[in-house]
JSON list of C-alpha atoms and ligand atoms in Angstrom, two decimals:
[
{"chain": "Y", "resi": 288, "resn": "MET", "atom": "CA", "xyz": [0.00, 0.01, -0.01]},
{"chain": "Y", "resi": 289, "resn": "SER", "atom": "CA", "xyz": [1.63, 3.22, -1.11]},
{"chain": "Y", "resi": 290, "resn": "ALA", "atom": "CA", "xyz": [-1.19, 5.41, -2.39]},
{"chain": "Y", "resi": 291, "resn": "ILE", "atom": "CA", "xyz": [-2.77, 7.87, 0.03]},
{"chain": "Y", "resi": 292, "resn": "SER", "atom": "CA", "xyz": [-6.19, 6.85, -1.26]},
{"chain": "Y", "resi": 293, "resn": "ASP", "atom": "CA", "xyz": [-5.60, 3.35, 0.14]},
{"chain": "Y", "resi": 294, "resn": "ALA", "atom": "CA", "xyz": [-4.35, 4.62, 3.53]},
{"chain": "Y", "resi": 295, "resn": "ARG", "atom": "CA", "xyz": [-6.28, 4.39, 6.75]},
{"chain": "Y", "resi": 296, "resn": "VAL", "atom": "CA", "xyz": [-6.00, 7.86, 8.27]},
{"chain": "Y", "resi": 297, "resn": "ALA", "atom": "CA", "xyz": [-6.87, 9.12, 11.78]},
{"chain": "Y", "resi": 298, "resn": "LEU", "atom": "CA", "xyz": [-6.69, 12.56, 13.30]},
{"chain": "Y", "resi": 299, "resn": "VAL", "atom": "CA", "xyz": [-6.41, 12.80, 17.07]},
{"chain": "Y", "resi": 300, "resn": "PHE", "atom": "CA", "xyz": [-6.75, 16.18, 18.74]},
{"chain": "Y", "resi": 301, "resn": "GLY", "atom": "CA", "xyz": [-6.98, 17.83, 22.18]},
{"chain": "Y", "resi": 302, "resn": "THR", "atom": "CA", "xyz": [-8.44, 21.28, 22.75]},
{"chain": "Y", "resi": 303, "resn": "ASP", "atom": "CA", "xyz": [-9.40, 23.78, 25.47]},
{"chain": "Y", "resi": 304, "resn": "THR", "atom": "CA", "xyz": [-11.41, 26.29, 23.42]},
{"chain": "Y", "resi": 305, "resn": "GLY", "atom": "CA", "xyz": [-12.12, 24.48, 20.18]},
{"chain": "Y", "resi": 306, "resn": "ASN", "atom": "CA", "xyz": [-9.56, 25.94, 17.76]},
{"chain": "Y", "resi": 307, "resn": "THR", "atom": "CA", "xyz": [-7.56, 22.70, 17.37]},
{"chain": "Y", "resi": 308, "resn": "GLU", "atom": "CA", "xyz": [-10.82, 20.86, 16.61]},
{"chain": "Y", "resi": 309, "resn": "ASP", "atom": "CA", "xyz": [-11.89, 23.45, 14.04]},
{"chain": "Y", "resi": 310, "resn": "VAL", "atom": "CA", "xyz": [-8.53, 23.27, 12.29]},
{"chain": "Y", "resi": 311, "resn": "GLY", "atom": "CA", "xyz": [-8.76, 19.42, 12.45]},
{"chain": "Y", "resi": 312, "resn": "GLU", "atom": "CA", "xyz": [-12.04, 19.64, 10.57]},
{"chain": "Y", "resi": 313, "resn": "LYS", "atom": "CA", "xyz": [-10.40, 21.71, 7.87]},
{"chain": "Y", "resi": 314, "resn": "ILE", "atom": "CA", "xyz": [-7.63, 19.21, 7.51]},
{"chain": "Y", "resi": 315, "resn": "CYS", "atom": "CA", "xyz": [-10.22, 16.39, 7.23]},
{"chain": "Y", "resi": 316, "resn": "GLU", "atom": "CA", "xyz": [-12.07, 18.37, 4.56]},
{"chain": "Y", "resi": 317, "resn": "GLN", "atom": "CA", "xyz": [-8.90, 18.63, 2.49]},
{"chain": "Y", "resi": 318, "resn": "PHE", "atom": "CA", "xyz": [-8.41, 14.90, 2.71]},
{"chain": "Y", "resi": 319, "resn": "THR", "atom": "CA", "xyz": [-12.04, 14.30, 1.75]},
{"chain": "Y", "resi": 320, "resn": "GLY", "atom": "CA", "xyz": [-11.36, 16.35, -1.39]},
{"chain": "Y", "resi": 321, "resn": "LEU", "atom": "CA", "xyz": [-8.63, 13.83, -2.26]},
{"chain": "Y", "resi": 322, "resn": "GLY", "atom": "CA", "xyz": [-11.02, 10.97, -1.70]},
{"chain": "Y", "resi": 323, "resn": "VAL", "atom": "CA", "xyz": [-9.56, 10.01, 1.64]},
{"chain": "Y", "resi": 324, "resn": "ALA", "atom": "CA", "xyz": [-11.85, 9.65, 4.66]},
{"chain": "Y", "resi": 325, "resn": "VAL", "atom": "CA", "xyz": [-10.19, 10.62, 7.93]},
{"chain": "Y", "resi": 326, "resn": "GLU", "atom": "CA", "xyz": [-11.43, 9.34, 11.26]},
{"chain": "Y", "resi": 327, "resn": "MET", "atom": "CA", "xyz": [-11.30, 12.33, 13.68]},
{"chain": "Y", "resi": 328, "resn": "VAL", "atom": "CA", "xyz": [-11.26, 11.69, 17.45]},
{"chain": "Y", "resi": 329, "resn": "ASN", "atom": "CA", "xyz": [-10.63, 13.55, 20.67]},
{"chain": "Y", "resi": 330, "resn": "ILE", "atom": "CA", "xyz": [-7.66, 12.23, 22.72]},
{"chain": "Y", "resi": 331, "resn": "VAL", "atom": "CA", "xyz": [-10.07, 11.81, 25.70]},
{"chain": "Y", "resi": 332, "resn": "ASP", "atom": "CA", "xyz": [-11.94, 9.12, 23.70]},
{"chain": "Y", "resi": 333, "resn": "ILE", "atom": "CA", "xyz": [-9.16, 6.68, 22.79]},
{"chain": "Y", "resi": 334, "resn": "ASP", "atom": "CA", "xyz": [-6.63, 4.31, 24.37]},
{"chain": "Y", "resi": 335, "resn": "SER", "atom": "CA", "xyz": [-3.14, 3.27, 23.14]},
{"chain": "Y", "resi": 336, "resn": "GLN", "atom": "CA", "xyz": [-4.61, 0.41, 21.03]},
{"chain": "Y", "resi": 337, "resn": "TYR", "atom": "CA", "xyz": [-6.46, 2.95, 18.90]},
{"chain": "Y", "resi": 338, "resn": "PHE", "atom": "CA", "xyz": [-3.48, 3.55, 16.57]},
{"chain": "Y", "resi": 339, "resn": "THR", "atom": "CA", "xyz": [-3.18, -0.08, 15.47]},
{"chain": "Y", "resi": 340, "resn": "ASN", "atom": "CA", "xyz": [-5.74, 0.27, 12.66]},
{"chain": "Y", "resi": 341, "resn": "TYR", "atom": "CA", "xyz": [-4.18, 3.28, 10.98]},
{"chain": "Y", "resi": 342, "resn": "ASP", "atom": "CA", "xyz": [-1.31, 3.90, 8.54]},
{"chain": "Y", "resi": 343, "resn": "LEU", "atom": "CA", "xyz": [-1.18, 7.71, 8.89]},
{"chain": "Y", "resi": 344, "resn": "ILE", "atom": "CA", "xyz": [-2.06, 9.42, 12.14]},
{"chain": "Y", "resi": 345, "resn": "LEU", "atom": "CA", "xyz": [-2.31, 13.18, 12.44]},
{"chain": "Y", "resi": 346, "resn": "MET", "atom": "CA", "xyz": [-2.12, 14.70, 15.91]},
{"chain": "Y", "resi": 347, "resn": "GLY", "atom": "CA", "xyz": [-3.19, 18.22, 16.89]},
{"chain": "Y", "resi": 348, "resn": "ILE", "atom": "CA", "xyz": [-2.11, 20.00, 20.07]},
{"chain": "Y", "resi": 349, "resn": "PRO", "atom": "CA", "xyz": [-2.39, 23.58, 21.28]},
{"chain": "Y", "resi": 350, "resn": "THR", "atom": "CA", "xyz": [0.05, 25.21, 23.78]},
{"chain": "Y", "resi": 351, "resn": "TRP", "atom": "CA", "xyz": [-1.36, 26.82, 26.92]},
{"chain": "Y", "resi": 352, "resn": "ASP", "atom": "CA", "xyz": [-0.03, 28.92, 29.85]},
{"chain": "Y", "resi": 353, "resn": "PHE", "atom": "CA", "xyz": [3.54, 29.75, 28.90]},
{"chain": "Y", "resi": 354, "resn": "GLY", "atom": "CA", "xyz": [4.69, 26.60, 27.25]},
{"chain": "Y", "resi": 355, "resn": "GLY", "atom": "CA", "xyz": [2.18, 24.28, 28.92]},
{"chain": "Y", "resi": 356, "resn": "ILE", "atom": "CA", "xyz": [0.77, 21.12, 27.40]},
{"chain": "Y", "resi": 357, "resn": "GLN", "atom": "CA", "xyz": [-2.97, 21.08, 26.69]},
{"chain": "Y", "resi": 358, "resn": "GLU", "atom": "CA", "xyz": [-4.26, 19.23, 29.73]},
{"chain": "Y", "resi": 359, "resn": "ASP", "atom": "CA", "xyz": [-6.09, 16.27, 28.03]},
{"chain": "Y", "resi": 360, "resn": "TRP", "atom": "CA", "xyz": [-2.83, 15.42, 26.18]},
{"chain": "Y", "resi": 361, "resn": "GLU", "atom": "CA", "xyz": [-0.74, 15.82, 29.30]},
{"chain": "Y", "resi": 362, "resn": "GLU", "atom": "CA", "xyz": [-3.05, 13.66, 31.40]},
{"chain": "Y", "resi": 363, "resn": "ARG", "atom": "CA", "xyz": [-2.96, 10.99, 28.71]},
{"chain": "Y", "resi": 364, "resn": "GLU", "atom": "CA", "xyz": [0.76, 10.96, 28.04]},
{"chain": "Y", "resi": 365, "resn": "ASP", "atom": "CA", "xyz": [0.74, 7.14, 28.63]},
{"chain": "Y", "resi": 366, "resn": "ILE", "atom": "CA", "xyz": [-1.57, 6.61, 25.67]},
{"chain": "Y", "resi": 367, "resn": "ILE", "atom": "CA", "xyz": [1.34, 7.72, 23.48]},
{"chain": "Y", "resi": 368, "resn": "LEU", "atom": "CA", "xyz": [4.10, 6.12, 25.51]},
{"chain": "Y", "resi": 369, "resn": "ASP", "atom": "CA", "xyz": [2.27, 2.78, 25.58]},
{"chain": "Y", "resi": 370, "resn": "ALA", "atom": "CA", "xyz": [1.42, 2.87, 21.86]},
{"chain": "Y", "resi": 371, "resn": "ASN", "atom": "CA", "xyz": [3.43, 1.01, 19.26]},
{"chain": "Y", "resi": 372, "resn": "LEU", "atom": "CA", "xyz": [3.85, 3.43, 16.40]},
{"chain": "Y", "resi": 373, "resn": "GLN", "atom": "CA", "xyz": [6.51, 1.42, 14.63]},
{"chain": "Y", "resi": 374, "resn": "GLY", "atom": "CA", "xyz": [5.85, 1.54, 10.91]},
{"chain": "Y", "resi": 375, "resn": "LYS", "atom": "CA", "xyz": [3.21, 4.24, 11.29]},
{"chain": "Y", "resi": 376, "resn": "GLN", "atom": "CA", "xyz": [3.55, 7.62, 9.66]},
{"chain": "Y", "resi": 377, "resn": "ILE", "atom": "CA", "xyz": [2.81, 10.50, 12.02]},
{"chain": "Y", "resi": 378, "resn": "ALA", "atom": "CA", "xyz": [2.26, 14.20, 11.33]},
{"chain": "Y", "resi": 379, "resn": "LEU", "atom": "CA", "xyz": [1.67, 16.85, 13.95]},
{"chain": "Y", "resi": 380, "resn": "TYR", "atom": "CA", "xyz": [-0.06, 20.19, 13.89]},
{"chain": "Y", "resi": 381, "resn": "GLY", "atom": "CA", "xyz": [0.17, 22.71, 16.68]},
{"chain": "Y", "resi": 382, "resn": "LEU", "atom": "CA", "xyz": [-1.80, 25.79, 17.62]},
{"chain": "Y", "resi": 383, "resn": "GLY", "atom": "CA", "xyz": [-0.36, 28.81, 19.40]},
{"chain": "Y", "resi": 384, "resn": "ASP", "atom": "CA", "xyz": [-0.11, 32.57, 19.53]},
{"chain": "Y", "resi": 385, "resn": "GLN", "atom": "CA", "xyz": [3.25, 33.88, 18.25]},
{"chain": "Y", "resi": 386, "resn": "LEU", "atom": "CA", "xyz": [2.69, 37.46, 19.40]},
{"chain": "Y", "resi": 387, "resn": "GLY", "atom": "CA", "xyz": [1.13, 36.89, 22.77]},
{"chain": "Y", "resi": 388, "resn": "TYR", "atom": "CA", "xyz": [3.42, 33.96, 23.72]},
{"chain": "Y", "resi": 389, "resn": "GLY", "atom": "CA", "xyz": [6.46, 34.47, 21.46]},
{"chain": "Y", "resi": 390, "resn": "ASP", "atom": "CA", "xyz": [8.87, 32.87, 23.92]},
{"chain": "Y", "resi": 391, "resn": "TYR", "atom": "CA", "xyz": [6.82, 29.71, 24.11]},
{"chain": "Y", "resi": 392, "resn": "PHE", "atom": "CA", "xyz": [5.31, 29.46, 20.62]},
{"chain": "Y", "resi": 393, "resn": "LEU", "atom": "CA", "xyz": [3.97, 25.94, 20.01]},
{"chain": "Y", "resi": 394, "resn": "ASP", "atom": "CA", "xyz": [6.05, 24.43, 22.76]},
{"chain": "Y", "resi": 395, "resn": "ALA", "atom": "CA", "xyz": [3.51, 21.62, 23.27]},
{"chain": "Y", "resi": 396, "resn": "MET", "atom": "CA", "xyz": [4.11, 20.39, 19.73]},
{"chain": "Y", "resi": 397, "resn": "GLY", "atom": "CA", "xyz": [7.75, 19.81, 20.75]},
{"chain": "Y", "resi": 398, "resn": "TRP", "atom": "CA", "xyz": [6.65, 17.82, 23.73]},
{"chain": "Y", "resi": 399, "resn": "LEU", "atom": "CA", "xyz": [4.46, 15.57, 21.59]},
{"chain": "Y", "resi": 400, "resn": "HIS", "atom": "CA", "xyz": [7.17, 15.22, 18.92]},
{"chain": "Y", "resi": 401, "resn": "GLU", "atom": "CA", "xyz": [9.63, 13.96, 21.51]},
{"chain": "Y", "resi": 402, "resn": "ARG", "atom": "CA", "xyz": [7.20, 11.31, 22.69]},
{"chain": "Y", "resi": 403, "resn": "VAL", "atom": "CA", "xyz": [5.97, 9.98, 19.36]},
{"chain": "Y", "resi": 404, "resn": "LEU", "atom": "CA", "xyz": [9.62, 9.63, 18.18]},
{"chain": "Y", "resi": 405, "resn": "LYS", "atom": "CA", "xyz": [10.33, 7.59, 21.31]},
{"chain": "Y", "resi": 406, "resn": "VAL", "atom": "CA", "xyz": [7.76, 4.99, 20.30]},
{"chain": "Y", "resi": 407, "resn": "GLY", "atom": "CA", "xyz": [8.93, 4.52, 16.76]},
{"chain": "Y", "resi": 408, "resn": "ALA", "atom": "CA", "xyz": [6.98, 6.97, 14.70]},
{"chain": "Y", "resi": 409, "resn": "LYS", "atom": "CA", "xyz": [8.14, 7.96, 11.25]},
{"chain": "Y", "resi": 410, "resn": "MET", "atom": "CA", "xyz": [7.55, 11.67, 11.04]},
{"chain": "Y", "resi": 411, "resn": "ILE", "atom": "CA", "xyz": [6.30, 13.53, 8.01]},
{"chain": "Y", "resi": 412, "resn": "GLY", "atom": "CA", "xyz": [4.83, 17.02, 7.62]},
{"chain": "Y", "resi": 413, "resn": "TYR", "atom": "CA", "xyz": [7.60, 19.21, 9.03]},
{"chain": "Y", "resi": 414, "resn": "TRP", "atom": "CA", "xyz": [6.86, 22.80, 8.14]},
{"chain": "Y", "resi": 415, "resn": "PRO", "atom": "CA", "xyz": [9.07, 25.86, 7.42]},
{"chain": "Y", "resi": 416, "resn": "THR", "atom": "CA", "xyz": [9.21, 28.72, 9.96]},
{"chain": "Y", "resi": 417, "resn": "LYS", "atom": "CA", "xyz": [9.29, 31.32, 7.24]},
{"chain": "Y", "resi": 418, "resn": "GLY", "atom": "CA", "xyz": [6.34, 33.66, 7.63]},
{"chain": "Y", "resi": 419, "resn": "TYR", "atom": "CA", "xyz": [6.17, 33.39, 11.42]},
{"chain": "Y", "resi": 420, "resn": "ASP", "atom": "CA", "xyz": [7.63, 35.88, 13.93]},
{"chain": "Y", "resi": 421, "resn": "PHE", "atom": "CA", "xyz": [8.51, 34.45, 17.35]},
{"chain": "Y", "resi": 422, "resn": "GLU", "atom": "CA", "xyz": [11.38, 34.51, 19.80]},
{"chain": "Y", "resi": 423, "resn": "ALA", "atom": "CA", "xyz": [11.65, 30.91, 20.93]},
{"chain": "Y", "resi": 424, "resn": "SER", "atom": "CA", "xyz": [9.87, 27.62, 20.48]},
{"chain": "Y", "resi": 425, "resn": "LEU", "atom": "CA", "xyz": [10.35, 23.99, 21.63]},
{"chain": "Y", "resi": 426, "resn": "GLY", "atom": "CA", "xyz": [8.21, 23.05, 18.61]},
{"chain": "Y", "resi": 427, "resn": "CYS", "atom": "CA", "xyz": [10.88, 23.78, 16.03]},
{"chain": "Y", "resi": 428, "resn": "SER", "atom": "CA", "xyz": [14.41, 22.68, 15.09]},
{"chain": "Y", "resi": 429, "resn": "GLU", "atom": "CA", "xyz": [17.38, 24.18, 16.99]},
{"chain": "Y", "resi": 430, "resn": "ASP", "atom": "CA", "xyz": [18.28, 26.38, 14.07]},
{"chain": "Y", "resi": 431, "resn": "LYS", "atom": "CA", "xyz": [14.66, 27.59, 13.90]},
{"chain": "Y", "resi": 432, "resn": "SER", "atom": "CA", "xyz": [14.33, 26.60, 10.27]},
{"chain": "Y", "resi": 433, "resn": "TYR", "atom": "CA", "xyz": [11.40, 24.23, 10.56]},
{"chain": "Y", "resi": 434, "resn": "PHE", "atom": "CA", "xyz": [8.56, 23.28, 12.91]},
{"chain": "Y", "resi": 435, "resn": "PHE", "atom": "CA", "xyz": [7.95, 19.68, 13.85]},
{"chain": "Y", "resi": 436, "resn": "GLY", "atom": "CA", "xyz": [4.58, 19.92, 12.17]},
{"chain": "Y", "resi": 437, "resn": "LEU", "atom": "CA", "xyz": [2.09, 22.44, 10.75]},
{"chain": "Y", "resi": 438, "resn": "ALA", "atom": "CA", "xyz": [2.08, 25.70, 12.73]},
{"chain": "Y", "resi": 439, "resn": "ILE", "atom": "CA", "xyz": [-1.30, 27.38, 13.03]},
{"chain": "Y", "resi": 440, "resn": "ASP", "atom": "CA", "xyz": [-1.90, 30.69, 14.70]},
{"chain": "Y", "resi": 441, "resn": "GLU", "atom": "CA", "xyz": [-5.59, 31.43, 14.95]},
{"chain": "Y", "resi": 442, "resn": "ASP", "atom": "CA", "xyz": [-4.94, 34.48, 17.17]},
{"chain": "Y", "resi": 443, "resn": "GLN", "atom": "CA", "xyz": [-2.57, 36.44, 14.84]},
{"chain": "Y", "resi": 444, "resn": "GLN", "atom": "CA", "xyz": [-2.69, 34.85, 11.39]},
{"chain": "Y", "resi": 445, "resn": "PHE", "atom": "CA", "xyz": [-6.13, 33.19, 11.10]},
{"chain": "Y", "resi": 446, "resn": "GLU", "atom": "CA", "xyz": [-6.45, 34.50, 7.53]},
{"chain": "Y", "resi": 447, "resn": "GLN", "atom": "CA", "xyz": [-3.52, 32.25, 6.52]},
{"chain": "Y", "resi": 448, "resn": "THR", "atom": "CA", "xyz": [-4.97, 29.07, 8.04]},
{"chain": "Y", "resi": 449, "resn": "ASP", "atom": "CA", "xyz": [-6.91, 27.76, 5.05]},
{"chain": "Y", "resi": 450, "resn": "ALA", "atom": "CA", "xyz": [-3.99, 28.17, 2.65]},
{"chain": "Y", "resi": 451, "resn": "ARG", "atom": "CA", "xyz": [-1.57, 26.60, 5.16]},
{"chain": "Y", "resi": 452, "resn": "VAL", "atom": "CA", "xyz": [-3.85, 23.64, 5.67]},
{"chain": "Y", "resi": 453, "resn": "GLN", "atom": "CA", "xyz": [-4.27, 23.07, 1.99]},
{"chain": "Y", "resi": 454, "resn": "ALA", "atom": "CA", "xyz": [-0.52, 23.26, 1.30]},
{"chain": "Y", "resi": 455, "resn": "TRP", "atom": "CA", "xyz": [0.25, 20.96, 4.24]},
{"chain": "Y", "resi": 456, "resn": "VAL", "atom": "CA", "xyz": [-2.20, 18.26, 3.16]},
{"chain": "Y", "resi": 457, "resn": "GLU", "atom": "CA", "xyz": [-0.66, 18.29, -0.33]},
{"chain": "Y", "resi": 458, "resn": "GLN", "atom": "CA", "xyz": [2.78, 18.02, 1.21]},
{"chain": "Y", "resi": 459, "resn": "LEU", "atom": "CA", "xyz": [1.59, 15.14, 3.45]},
{"chain": "Y", "resi": 460, "resn": "THR", "atom": "CA", "xyz": [0.21, 13.27, 0.48]},
{"chain": "Y", "resi": 461, "resn": "GLN", "atom": "CA", "xyz": [3.52, 13.44, -1.35]},
{"chain": "Y", "resi": 462, "resn": "GLU", "atom": "CA", "xyz": [5.61, 12.55, 1.73]},
{"chain": "Y", "resi": 463, "resn": "PHE", "atom": "CA", "xyz": [3.31, 9.73, 2.69]},
{"chain": "Y", "resi": 464, "resn": "GLU", "atom": "CA", "xyz": [3.47, 8.13, -0.75]},
{"chain": "Y", "resi": 465, "resn": "ALA", "atom": "CA", "xyz": [7.26, 8.59, -1.05]},
{"chain": "Y", "resi": 466, "resn": "ALA", "atom": "CA", "xyz": [7.86, 7.07, 2.39]},
{"chain": "Y", "resi": 467, "resn": "ALA", "atom": "CA", "xyz": [5.41, 4.19, 1.79]},
{"chain": "Y", "resi": 468, "resn": "ALA", "atom": "CA", "xyz": [7.07, 3.34, -1.54]},
{"chain": "Y", "resi": 469, "resn": "ALA", "atom": "CA", "xyz": [10.57, 3.41, -0.13]},
{"chain": "L", "resi": 649, "resn": "LIG", "atom": "C1", "xyz": [-3.95, 32.02, 28.82]},
{"chain": "L", "resi": 649, "resn": "LIG", "atom": "C2", "xyz": [-3.45, 31.61, 27.51]},
{"chain": "L", "resi": 649, "resn": "LIG", "atom": "C3", "xyz": [-2.15, 31.07, 27.44]},
{"chain": "L", "resi": 649, "resn": "LIG", "atom": "C4", "xyz": [-1.57, 30.67, 26.25]},
{"chain": "L", "resi": 649, "resn": "LIG", "atom": "N1", "xyz": [-0.30, 30.15, 26.23]},
{"chain": "L", "resi": 649, "resn": "LIG", "atom": "C5", "xyz": [0.31, 29.97, 25.00]},
{"chain": "L", "resi": 649, "resn": "LIG", "atom": "C6", "xyz": [1.68, 29.54, 24.94]},
{"chain": "L", "resi": 649, "resn": "LIG", "atom": "O1", "xyz": [2.38, 29.43, 25.94]},
{"chain": "L", "resi": 649, "resn": "LIG", "atom": "N2", "xyz": [2.24, 29.32, 23.74]},
{"chain": "L", "resi": 649, "resn": "LIG", "atom": "C7", "xyz": [1.49, 29.46, 22.54]},
{"chain": "L", "resi": 649, "resn": "LIG", "atom": "O2", "xyz": [2.05, 29.24, 21.48]},
{"chain": "L", "resi": 649, "resn": "LIG", "atom": "N3", "xyz": [0.20, 29.83, 22.61]},
{"chain": "L", "resi": 649, "resn": "LIG", "atom": "C8", "xyz": [-0.45, 30.09, 23.78]},
{"chain": "L", "resi": 649, "resn": "LIG", "atom": "N4", "xyz": [-1.73, 30.45, 23.83]},
{"chain": "L", "resi": 649, "resn": "LIG", "atom": "C9", "xyz": [-2.52, 30.51, 22.56]},
{"chain": "L", "resi": 649, "resn": "LIG", "atom": "C10", "xyz": [-3.39, 29.27, 22.34]},
{"chain": "L", "resi": 649, "resn": "LIG", "atom": "O3", "xyz": [-2.58, 28.13, 22.13]},
{"chain": "L", "resi": 649, "resn": "LIG", "atom": "C11", "xyz": [-4.25, 29.49, 21.11]},
{"chain": "L", "resi": 649, "resn": "LIG", "atom": "O4", "xyz": [-5.24, 30.42, 21.39]},
{"chain": "L", "resi": 649, "resn": "LIG", "atom": "C12", "xyz": [-4.90, 28.22, 20.49]},
{"chain": "L", "resi": 649, "resn": "LIG", "atom": "O5", "xyz": [-5.50, 28.52, 19.28]},
{"chain": "L", "resi": 649, "resn": "LIG", "atom": "C13", "xyz": [-5.89, 27.56, 21.51]},
{"chain": "L", "resi": 649, "resn": "LIG", "atom": "O6", "xyz": [-6.29, 26.33, 20.95]},
{"chain": "L", "resi": 649, "resn": "LIG", "atom": "P1", "xyz": [-7.55, 25.50, 21.50]},
{"chain": "L", "resi": 649, "resn": "LIG", "atom": "O7", "xyz": [-8.78, 26.37, 21.30]},
{"chain": "L", "resi": 649, "resn": "LIG", "atom": "O8", "xyz": [-7.61, 24.29, 20.68]},
{"chain": "L", "resi": 649, "resn": "LIG", "atom": "O9", "xyz": [-7.34, 25.17, 22.95]},
{"chain": "L", "resi": 649, "resn": "LIG", "atom": "C14", "xyz": [-2.31, 30.81, 25.03]},
{"chain": "L", "resi": 649, "resn": "LIG", "atom": "C15", "xyz": [-3.61, 31.38, 25.10]},
{"chain": "L", "resi": 649, "resn": "LIG", "atom": "C16", "xyz": [-4.14, 31.81, 26.28]},
{"chain": "L", "resi": 649, "resn": "LIG", "atom": "C17", "xyz": [-5.50, 32.43, 26.27]}
]
């Protein structure tokens, strides 16, 4: 199986005020346009066995309170640490506010990245930092050249969200198929 249209895709999100869910729905819509149905689920509703049935798993996480982890994700850290993601392709998206919290922009995405790597995930969907203005982030590479997943800022750059989601899903499709064929 190497075509995205044959892939079983899930999107797992956690949210405090709904933005990460809204963006998740936009991501799912883009996949639907490609003929791919995505199963969307809140992290509070799954256990670590959930991932077994999927080839590509998207995970969405917002950052709260000066670099804090969204609480449903934090409370369910074991779901990730107990999961076997070997052979799975994983892509993250993070929500944050680069102006209001520019020293902690998308930190929680870095937290999640560290954990999924520990349990064998193959990452796709890294995203350039060009076009964002922030001081520091644990959600990007040390040289600040790329984020560990799609960076969405509904507070400062909401007008860019749709185009970013569209470009990211196209990127994911290409990376998924290239990795699956390798
Ligand atoms: C009190 C408060 C603290 C926040 N802390 C951070 C932060 O440390 N880093 C960041 O990037 N964004 C921070 N944000 C921005 C949120 O992550 C952003 O609004 C996000 O869209 C919320 O997603 P949700 O609705 O899915 O919970 C904060 C927002 C508020 C109101």
